[in-house]
PDB file of C-alpha atoms in Angstrom:
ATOM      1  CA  UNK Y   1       1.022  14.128 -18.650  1.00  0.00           C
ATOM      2  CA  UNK Y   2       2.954  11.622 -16.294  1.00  0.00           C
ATOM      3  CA  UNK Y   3       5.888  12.676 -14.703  1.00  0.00           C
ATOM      4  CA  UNK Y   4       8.983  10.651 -13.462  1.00  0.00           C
ATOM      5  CA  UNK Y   5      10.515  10.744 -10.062  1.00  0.00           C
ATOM      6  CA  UNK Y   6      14.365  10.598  -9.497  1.00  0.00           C
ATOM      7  CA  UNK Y   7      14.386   6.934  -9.263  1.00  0.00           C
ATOM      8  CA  UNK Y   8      12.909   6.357 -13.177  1.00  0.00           C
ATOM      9  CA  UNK Y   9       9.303   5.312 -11.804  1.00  0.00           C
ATOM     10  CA  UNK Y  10       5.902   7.228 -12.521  1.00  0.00           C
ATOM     11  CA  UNK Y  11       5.481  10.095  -9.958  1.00  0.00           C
ATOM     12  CA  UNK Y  12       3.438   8.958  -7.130  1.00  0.00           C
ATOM     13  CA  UNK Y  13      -0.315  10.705  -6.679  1.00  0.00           C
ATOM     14  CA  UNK Y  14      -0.678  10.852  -2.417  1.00  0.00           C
ATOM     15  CA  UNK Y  15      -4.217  11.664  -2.785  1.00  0.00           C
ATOM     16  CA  UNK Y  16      -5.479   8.589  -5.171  1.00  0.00           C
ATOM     17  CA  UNK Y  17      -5.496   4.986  -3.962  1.00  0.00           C
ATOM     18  CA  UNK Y  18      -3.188   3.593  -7.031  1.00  0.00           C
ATOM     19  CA  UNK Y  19      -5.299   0.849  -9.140  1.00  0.00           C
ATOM     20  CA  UNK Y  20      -3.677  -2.404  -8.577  1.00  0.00           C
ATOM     21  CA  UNK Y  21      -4.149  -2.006  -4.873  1.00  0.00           C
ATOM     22  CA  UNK Y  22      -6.978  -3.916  -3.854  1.00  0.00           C
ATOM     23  CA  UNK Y  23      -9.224  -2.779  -0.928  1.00  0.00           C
ATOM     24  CA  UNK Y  24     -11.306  -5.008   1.107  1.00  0.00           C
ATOM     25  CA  UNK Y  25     -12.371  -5.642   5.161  1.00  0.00           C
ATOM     26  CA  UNK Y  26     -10.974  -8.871   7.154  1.00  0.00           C
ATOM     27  CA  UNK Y  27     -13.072  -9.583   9.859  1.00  0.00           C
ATOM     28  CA  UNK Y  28     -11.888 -10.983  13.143  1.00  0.00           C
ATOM     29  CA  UNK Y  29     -13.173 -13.739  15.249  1.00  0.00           C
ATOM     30  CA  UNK Y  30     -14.241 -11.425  17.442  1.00  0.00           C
ATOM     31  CA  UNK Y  31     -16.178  -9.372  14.572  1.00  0.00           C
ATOM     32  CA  UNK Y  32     -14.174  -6.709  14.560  1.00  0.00           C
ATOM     33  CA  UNK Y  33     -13.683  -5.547  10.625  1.00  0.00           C
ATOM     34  CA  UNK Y  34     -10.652  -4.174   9.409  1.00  0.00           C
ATOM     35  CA  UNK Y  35      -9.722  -2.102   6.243  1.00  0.00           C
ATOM     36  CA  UNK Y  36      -7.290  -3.680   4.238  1.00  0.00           C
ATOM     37  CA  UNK Y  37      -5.269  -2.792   1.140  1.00  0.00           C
ATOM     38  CA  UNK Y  38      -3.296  -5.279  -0.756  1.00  0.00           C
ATOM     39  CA  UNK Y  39      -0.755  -4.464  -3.104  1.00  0.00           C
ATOM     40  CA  UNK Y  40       0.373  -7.310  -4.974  1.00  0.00           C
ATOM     41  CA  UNK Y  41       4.113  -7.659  -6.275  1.00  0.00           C
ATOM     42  CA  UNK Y  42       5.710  -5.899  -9.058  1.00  0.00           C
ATOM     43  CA  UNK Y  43       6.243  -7.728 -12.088  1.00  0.00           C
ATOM     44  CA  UNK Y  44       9.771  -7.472 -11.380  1.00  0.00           C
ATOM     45  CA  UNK Y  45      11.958  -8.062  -8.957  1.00  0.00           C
ATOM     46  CA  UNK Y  46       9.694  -9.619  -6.286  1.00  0.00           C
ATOM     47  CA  UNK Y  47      11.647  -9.460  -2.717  1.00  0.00           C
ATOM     48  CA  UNK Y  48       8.533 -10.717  -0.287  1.00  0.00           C
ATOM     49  CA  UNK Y  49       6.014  -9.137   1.797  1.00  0.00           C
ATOM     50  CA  UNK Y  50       5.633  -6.873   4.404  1.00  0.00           C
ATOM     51  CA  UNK Y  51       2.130  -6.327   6.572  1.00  0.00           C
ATOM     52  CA  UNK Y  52       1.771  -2.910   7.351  1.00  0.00           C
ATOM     53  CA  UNK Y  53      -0.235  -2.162  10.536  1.00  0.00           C
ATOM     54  CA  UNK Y  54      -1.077   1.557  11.464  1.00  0.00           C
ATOM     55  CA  UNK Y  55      -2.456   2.503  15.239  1.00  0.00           C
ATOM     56  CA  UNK Y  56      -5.946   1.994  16.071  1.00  0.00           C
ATOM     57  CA  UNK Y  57      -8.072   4.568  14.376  1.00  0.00           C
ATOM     58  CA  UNK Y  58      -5.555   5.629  11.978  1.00  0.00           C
ATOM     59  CA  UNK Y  59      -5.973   5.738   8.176  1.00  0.00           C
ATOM     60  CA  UNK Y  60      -3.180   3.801   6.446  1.00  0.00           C
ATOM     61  CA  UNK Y  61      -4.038   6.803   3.608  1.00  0.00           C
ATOM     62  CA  UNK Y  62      -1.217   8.848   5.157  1.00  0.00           C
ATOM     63  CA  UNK Y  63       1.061   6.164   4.634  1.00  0.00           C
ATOM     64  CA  UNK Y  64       0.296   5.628   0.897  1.00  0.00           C
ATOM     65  CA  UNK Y  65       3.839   7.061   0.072  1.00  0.00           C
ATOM     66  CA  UNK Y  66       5.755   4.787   2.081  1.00  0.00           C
ATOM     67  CA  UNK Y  67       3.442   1.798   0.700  1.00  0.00           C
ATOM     68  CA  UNK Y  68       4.131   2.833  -2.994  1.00  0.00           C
ATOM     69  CA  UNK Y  69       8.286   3.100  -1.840  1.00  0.00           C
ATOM     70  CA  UNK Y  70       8.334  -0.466  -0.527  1.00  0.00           C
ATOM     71  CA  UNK Y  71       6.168  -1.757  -3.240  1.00  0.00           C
ATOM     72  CA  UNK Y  72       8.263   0.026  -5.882  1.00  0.00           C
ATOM     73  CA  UNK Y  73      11.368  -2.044  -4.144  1.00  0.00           C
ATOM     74  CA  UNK Y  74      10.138  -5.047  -5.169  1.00  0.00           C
ATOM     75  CA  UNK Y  75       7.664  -5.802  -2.127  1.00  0.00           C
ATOM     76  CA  UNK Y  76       4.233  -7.292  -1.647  1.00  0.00           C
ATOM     77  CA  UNK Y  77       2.189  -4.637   0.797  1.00  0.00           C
ATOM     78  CA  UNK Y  78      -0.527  -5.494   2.550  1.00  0.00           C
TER      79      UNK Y  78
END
């Protein structure tokens, strides 16, 4: 059963990539390959994008709760 958060939206699973993020690997000119995620835009209320970059060797994983926040504002995350 899905539950909803405070702000109306479908409770947010921090352990489970959501589906309409899109994972892939851009490589570099220097061949140095790089996880990616791309979230594309809500339906609604599109505000523009935002390229989130964690450290070197960090997972963006941890982050996923942040990513879902700005998405569900409207954003594009990659």
């Amino acid at each position: 059963m899905s539950q909803l958060n405070p702000s109306g939206r479908l409770a947010f699973d921090r352990r489970a990539i959501p589906e309409q993020a899109l994972e892939n690997r851009w490589l570099t000119d220097d061949g140095q390959a790089l996880r990616r995620s791309d979230w594309p835009p809500p339906e609604t209320g599109r505000r523009g994008s935002i390229l989130f970059m964690p450290g070197r060797g960090d997972a963006y994983e941890k982050y996923l709760d942040t990513l879902d926040h700005w998405h569900g504002r409207g954003w594009a995350v990659t």
